[in-house]
Short mmCIF file of C-alpha atoms in Angstrom, two decimals:
data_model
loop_
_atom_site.label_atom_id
_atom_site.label_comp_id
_atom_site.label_asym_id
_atom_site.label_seq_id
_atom_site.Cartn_x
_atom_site.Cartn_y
_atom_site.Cartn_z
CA UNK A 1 -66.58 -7.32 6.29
CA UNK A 2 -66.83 -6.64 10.00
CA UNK A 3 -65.69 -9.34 12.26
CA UNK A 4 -68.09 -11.31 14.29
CA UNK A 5 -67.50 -11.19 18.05
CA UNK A 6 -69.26 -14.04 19.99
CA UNK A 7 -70.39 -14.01 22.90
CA UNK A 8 -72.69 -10.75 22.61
CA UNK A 9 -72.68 -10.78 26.76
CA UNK A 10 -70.79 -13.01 29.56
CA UNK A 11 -71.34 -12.85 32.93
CA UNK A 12 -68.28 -14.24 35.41
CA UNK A 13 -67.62 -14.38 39.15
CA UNK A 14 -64.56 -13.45 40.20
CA UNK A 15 -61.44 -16.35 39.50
CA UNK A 16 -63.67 -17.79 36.61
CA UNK A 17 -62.30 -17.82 33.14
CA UNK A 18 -63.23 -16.41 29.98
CA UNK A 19 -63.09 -16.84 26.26
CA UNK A 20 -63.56 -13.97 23.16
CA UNK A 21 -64.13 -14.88 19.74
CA UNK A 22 -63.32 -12.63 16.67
CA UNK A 23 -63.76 -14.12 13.36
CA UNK A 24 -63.63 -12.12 9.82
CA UNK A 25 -65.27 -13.95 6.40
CA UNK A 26 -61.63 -11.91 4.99
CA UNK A 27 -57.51 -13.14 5.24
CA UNK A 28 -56.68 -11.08 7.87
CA UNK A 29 -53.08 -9.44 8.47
CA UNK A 30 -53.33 -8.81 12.10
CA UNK A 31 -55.83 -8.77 14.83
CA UNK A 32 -55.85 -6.10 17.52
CA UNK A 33 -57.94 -6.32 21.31
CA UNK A 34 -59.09 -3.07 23.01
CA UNK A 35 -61.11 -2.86 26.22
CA UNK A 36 -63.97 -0.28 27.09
CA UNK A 37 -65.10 0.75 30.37
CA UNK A 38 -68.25 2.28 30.64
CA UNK A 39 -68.26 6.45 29.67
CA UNK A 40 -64.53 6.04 28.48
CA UNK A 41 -62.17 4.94 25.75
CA UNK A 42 -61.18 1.84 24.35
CA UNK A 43 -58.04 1.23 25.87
CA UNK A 44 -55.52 -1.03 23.63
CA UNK A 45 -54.77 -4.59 25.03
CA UNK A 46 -52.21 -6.08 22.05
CA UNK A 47 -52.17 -7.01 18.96
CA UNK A 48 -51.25 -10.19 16.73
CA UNK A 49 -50.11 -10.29 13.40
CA UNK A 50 -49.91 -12.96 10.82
CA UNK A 51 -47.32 -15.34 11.47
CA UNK A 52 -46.77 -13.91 15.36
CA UNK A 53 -46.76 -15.80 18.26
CA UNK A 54 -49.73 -15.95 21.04
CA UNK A 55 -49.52 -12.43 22.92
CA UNK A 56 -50.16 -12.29 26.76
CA UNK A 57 -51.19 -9.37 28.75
CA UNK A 58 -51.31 -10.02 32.61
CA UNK A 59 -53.72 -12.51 32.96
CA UNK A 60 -54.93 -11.95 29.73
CA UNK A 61 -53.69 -13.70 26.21
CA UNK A 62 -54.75 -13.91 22.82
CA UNK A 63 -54.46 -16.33 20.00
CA UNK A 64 -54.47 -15.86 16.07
CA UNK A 65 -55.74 -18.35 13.66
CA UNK A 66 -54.96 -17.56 10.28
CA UNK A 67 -55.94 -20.22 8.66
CA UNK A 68 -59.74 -20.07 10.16
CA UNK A 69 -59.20 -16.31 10.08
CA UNK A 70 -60.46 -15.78 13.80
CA UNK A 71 -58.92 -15.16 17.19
CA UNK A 72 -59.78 -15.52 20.67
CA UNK A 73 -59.03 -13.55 23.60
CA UNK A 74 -58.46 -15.88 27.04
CA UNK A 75 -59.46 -14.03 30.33
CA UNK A 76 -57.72 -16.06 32.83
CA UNK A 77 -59.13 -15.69 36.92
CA UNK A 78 -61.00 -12.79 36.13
CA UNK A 79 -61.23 -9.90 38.51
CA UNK A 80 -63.59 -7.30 38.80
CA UNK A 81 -61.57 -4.86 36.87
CA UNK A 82 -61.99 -7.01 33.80
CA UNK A 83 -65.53 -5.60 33.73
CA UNK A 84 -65.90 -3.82 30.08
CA UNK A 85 -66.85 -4.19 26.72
CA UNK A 86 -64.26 -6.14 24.35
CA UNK A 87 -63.61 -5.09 20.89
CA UNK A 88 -61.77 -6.96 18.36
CA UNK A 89 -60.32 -4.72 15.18
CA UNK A 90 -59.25 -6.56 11.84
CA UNK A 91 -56.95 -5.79 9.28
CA UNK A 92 -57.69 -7.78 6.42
CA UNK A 93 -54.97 -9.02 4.27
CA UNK A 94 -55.37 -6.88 1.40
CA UNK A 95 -57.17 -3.72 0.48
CA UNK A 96 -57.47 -2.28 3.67
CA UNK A 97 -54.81 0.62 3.49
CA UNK A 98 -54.48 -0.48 7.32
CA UNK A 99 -57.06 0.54 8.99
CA UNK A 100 -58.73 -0.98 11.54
CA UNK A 101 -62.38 -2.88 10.97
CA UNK A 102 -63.85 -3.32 14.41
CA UNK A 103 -66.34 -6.15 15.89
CA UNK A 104 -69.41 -5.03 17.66
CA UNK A 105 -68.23 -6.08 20.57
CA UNK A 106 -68.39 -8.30 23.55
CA UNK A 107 -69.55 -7.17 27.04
CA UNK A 108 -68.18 -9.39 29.96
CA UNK A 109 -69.41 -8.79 33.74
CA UNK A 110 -67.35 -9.78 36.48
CA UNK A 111 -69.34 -10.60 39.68
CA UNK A 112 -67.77 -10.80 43.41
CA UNK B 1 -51.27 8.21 28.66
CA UNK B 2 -51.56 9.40 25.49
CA UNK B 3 -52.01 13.47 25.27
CA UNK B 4 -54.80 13.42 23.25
CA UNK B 5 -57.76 15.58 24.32
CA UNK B 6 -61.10 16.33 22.31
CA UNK B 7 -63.27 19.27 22.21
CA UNK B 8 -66.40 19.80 23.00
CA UNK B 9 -66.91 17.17 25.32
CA UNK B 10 -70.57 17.46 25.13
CA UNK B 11 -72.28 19.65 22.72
CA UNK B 12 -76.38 19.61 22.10
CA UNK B 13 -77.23 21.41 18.54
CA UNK B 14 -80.09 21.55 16.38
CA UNK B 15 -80.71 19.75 12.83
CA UNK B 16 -79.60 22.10 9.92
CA UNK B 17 -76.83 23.38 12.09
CA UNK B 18 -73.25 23.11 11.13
CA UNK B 19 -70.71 21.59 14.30
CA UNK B 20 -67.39 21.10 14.38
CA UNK B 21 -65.54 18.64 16.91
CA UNK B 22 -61.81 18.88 17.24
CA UNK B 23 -59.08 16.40 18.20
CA UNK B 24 -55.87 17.92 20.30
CA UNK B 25 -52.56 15.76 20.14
CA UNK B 26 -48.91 16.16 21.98
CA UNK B 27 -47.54 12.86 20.91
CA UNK B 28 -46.57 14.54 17.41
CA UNK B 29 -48.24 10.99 15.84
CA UNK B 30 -48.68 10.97 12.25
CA UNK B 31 -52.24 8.98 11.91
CA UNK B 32 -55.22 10.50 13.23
CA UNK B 33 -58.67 8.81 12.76
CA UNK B 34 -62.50 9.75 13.12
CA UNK B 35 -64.60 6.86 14.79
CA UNK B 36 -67.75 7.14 15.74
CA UNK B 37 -69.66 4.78 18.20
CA UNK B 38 -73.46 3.53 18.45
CA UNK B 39 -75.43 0.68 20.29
CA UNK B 40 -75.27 -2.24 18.38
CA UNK B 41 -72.86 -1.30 15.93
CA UNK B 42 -68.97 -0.97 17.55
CA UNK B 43 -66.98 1.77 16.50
CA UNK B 44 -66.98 2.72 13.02
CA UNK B 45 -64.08 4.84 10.97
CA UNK B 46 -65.26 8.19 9.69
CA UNK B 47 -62.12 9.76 8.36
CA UNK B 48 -58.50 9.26 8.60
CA UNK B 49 -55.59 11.19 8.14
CA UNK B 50 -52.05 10.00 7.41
CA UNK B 51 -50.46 13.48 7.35
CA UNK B 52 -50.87 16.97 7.46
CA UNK B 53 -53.46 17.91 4.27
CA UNK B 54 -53.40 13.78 3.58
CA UNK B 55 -56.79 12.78 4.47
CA UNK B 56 -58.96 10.41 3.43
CA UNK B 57 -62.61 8.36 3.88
CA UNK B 58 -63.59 5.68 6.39
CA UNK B 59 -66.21 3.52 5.96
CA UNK B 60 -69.28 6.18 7.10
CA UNK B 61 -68.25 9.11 5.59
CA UNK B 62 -71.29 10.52 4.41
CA UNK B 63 -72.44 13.76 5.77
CA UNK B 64 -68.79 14.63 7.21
CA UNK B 65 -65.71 16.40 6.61
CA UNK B 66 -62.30 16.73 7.98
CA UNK B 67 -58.95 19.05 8.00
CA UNK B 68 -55.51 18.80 9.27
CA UNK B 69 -53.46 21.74 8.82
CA UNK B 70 -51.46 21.07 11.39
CA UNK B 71 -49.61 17.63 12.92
CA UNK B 72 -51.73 17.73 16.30
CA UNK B 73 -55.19 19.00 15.18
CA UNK B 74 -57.80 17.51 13.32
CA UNK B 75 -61.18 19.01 12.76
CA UNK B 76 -64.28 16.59 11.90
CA UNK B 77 -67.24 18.47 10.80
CA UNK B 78 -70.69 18.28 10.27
CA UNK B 79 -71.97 20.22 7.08
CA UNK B 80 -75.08 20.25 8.46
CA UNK B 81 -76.00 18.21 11.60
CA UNK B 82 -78.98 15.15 11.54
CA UNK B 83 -80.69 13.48 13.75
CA UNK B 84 -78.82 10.02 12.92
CA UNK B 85 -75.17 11.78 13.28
CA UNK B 86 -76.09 11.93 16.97
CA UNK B 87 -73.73 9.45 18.50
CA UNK B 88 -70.16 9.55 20.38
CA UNK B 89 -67.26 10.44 18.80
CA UNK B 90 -63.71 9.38 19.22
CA UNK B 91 -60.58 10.69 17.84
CA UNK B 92 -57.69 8.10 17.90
CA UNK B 93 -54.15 8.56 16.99
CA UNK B 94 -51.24 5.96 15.96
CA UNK B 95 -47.76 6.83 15.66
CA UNK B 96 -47.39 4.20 12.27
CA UNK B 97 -50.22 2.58 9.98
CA UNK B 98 -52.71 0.69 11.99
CA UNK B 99 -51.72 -2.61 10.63
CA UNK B 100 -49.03 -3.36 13.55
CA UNK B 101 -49.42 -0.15 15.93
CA UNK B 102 -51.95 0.21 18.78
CA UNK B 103 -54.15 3.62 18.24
CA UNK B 104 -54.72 5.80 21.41
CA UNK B 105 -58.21 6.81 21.97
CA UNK B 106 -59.07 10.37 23.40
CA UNK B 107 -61.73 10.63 25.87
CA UNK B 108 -65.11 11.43 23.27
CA UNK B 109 -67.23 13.85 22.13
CA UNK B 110 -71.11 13.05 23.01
CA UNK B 111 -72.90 14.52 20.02
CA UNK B 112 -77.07 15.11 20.37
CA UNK B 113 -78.64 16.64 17.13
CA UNK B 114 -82.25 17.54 17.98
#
């Protein structure tokens, strides 16, 4: 029931993209992105829901596939403050009472 | 940023001994959740409440409790602490159900049972 997140680990110099993957074996009703710097809290990014449109963030955007029940996070010209750990959180379609499910993770490194 | 704030911040205790962590809010949200996070294994619901004296389980429940008595507290507690509970410990809060609403993480508890 917990989403997959691949890659485990990405490293990136600065300007160079990125891409997330979150994918659940469950219909999903909405996928959310947080971020994790070292020794703090997951900070919230967005979220997409079933039938929603792509979400952006700054350089940062997000597609939802419902149909292949995954989404992917796009890190566009990465700068070193992109440097965290990536979670994805599911809501599956039914039976969840809402509460988030969340991947294991992705850690990206940004490099000068 | 949120006004959530957790307490202790750090706390060391022995196995057998009962702990309680506690979760502060000023945002006057109505969900409050329990996560806890290891290596390897993401952040995992403990408990969740949807109101105060509404609470309910997450999906590692075992070996935990929880209270609200009040809108901007909630209490997660350890019966009696193990060795595998140590691990850190976030309270998040979300003004509606997660489904479509962001939770708000406080900063963490960093639980050692020896």
């Amino acid at each position: 029931q917990q989403p997959v997140q691949s890659p485990q680990a990405v490293i990136l110099r600065e300007g160079e993209d990125a891409v997330i993957n979150c994918s659940s074996s469950k219909a999903l009703y909405s996928v959310h992105w947080y971020r994790q710097k070292h020794g703090e809290a997951p900070v919230f990014l967005m979220i997409l829901l079933k039938g929603g449109e792509q979400k952006g963030h700054e350089k940062i955007s997000a597609s939802f596939n419902e149909k292949k029940q995954q989404s992917s996070l796009y890190l566009t010209a990465s700068q070193l403050s992109y440097s965290g750990t990536y979670f994805c959180g599911t809501v599956p379609d039914i039976g969840s009472q809402g509460n988030l499910i969340f991947g294991k993770g992705t850690k990206l490194s940004v490099k000068p | 940023d949120a006004g959530i704030t957790q307490s202790p911040r750090h706390k060391v205790t022995e196995t057998g001994t009962p702990v309680t962590l506690r979760c502060h809010q000023t945002e006057n949200h109505r969900y409050m959740y329990w996560y806890r996070q290891d290596p390897g294994h993401g952040l995992r619901l403990i408990h969740y409440s949807y109101g105060v004296k509404d609470t309910d389980k997450g999906e590692v429940s075992d070996g935990y409790s929880v209270s609200r008595s009040k809108t901007e507290d909630f209490l997660l507690t350890l019966e009696s602490a193990t060795s595998s509970q140590t691990s850190v410990y976030f309270c998040a809060i979300s003004r509606l159900a997660g489904v479509t609403n962001e939770q708000f993480f406080g900063p963490g508890t960093r639980l050692t049972v020896l």
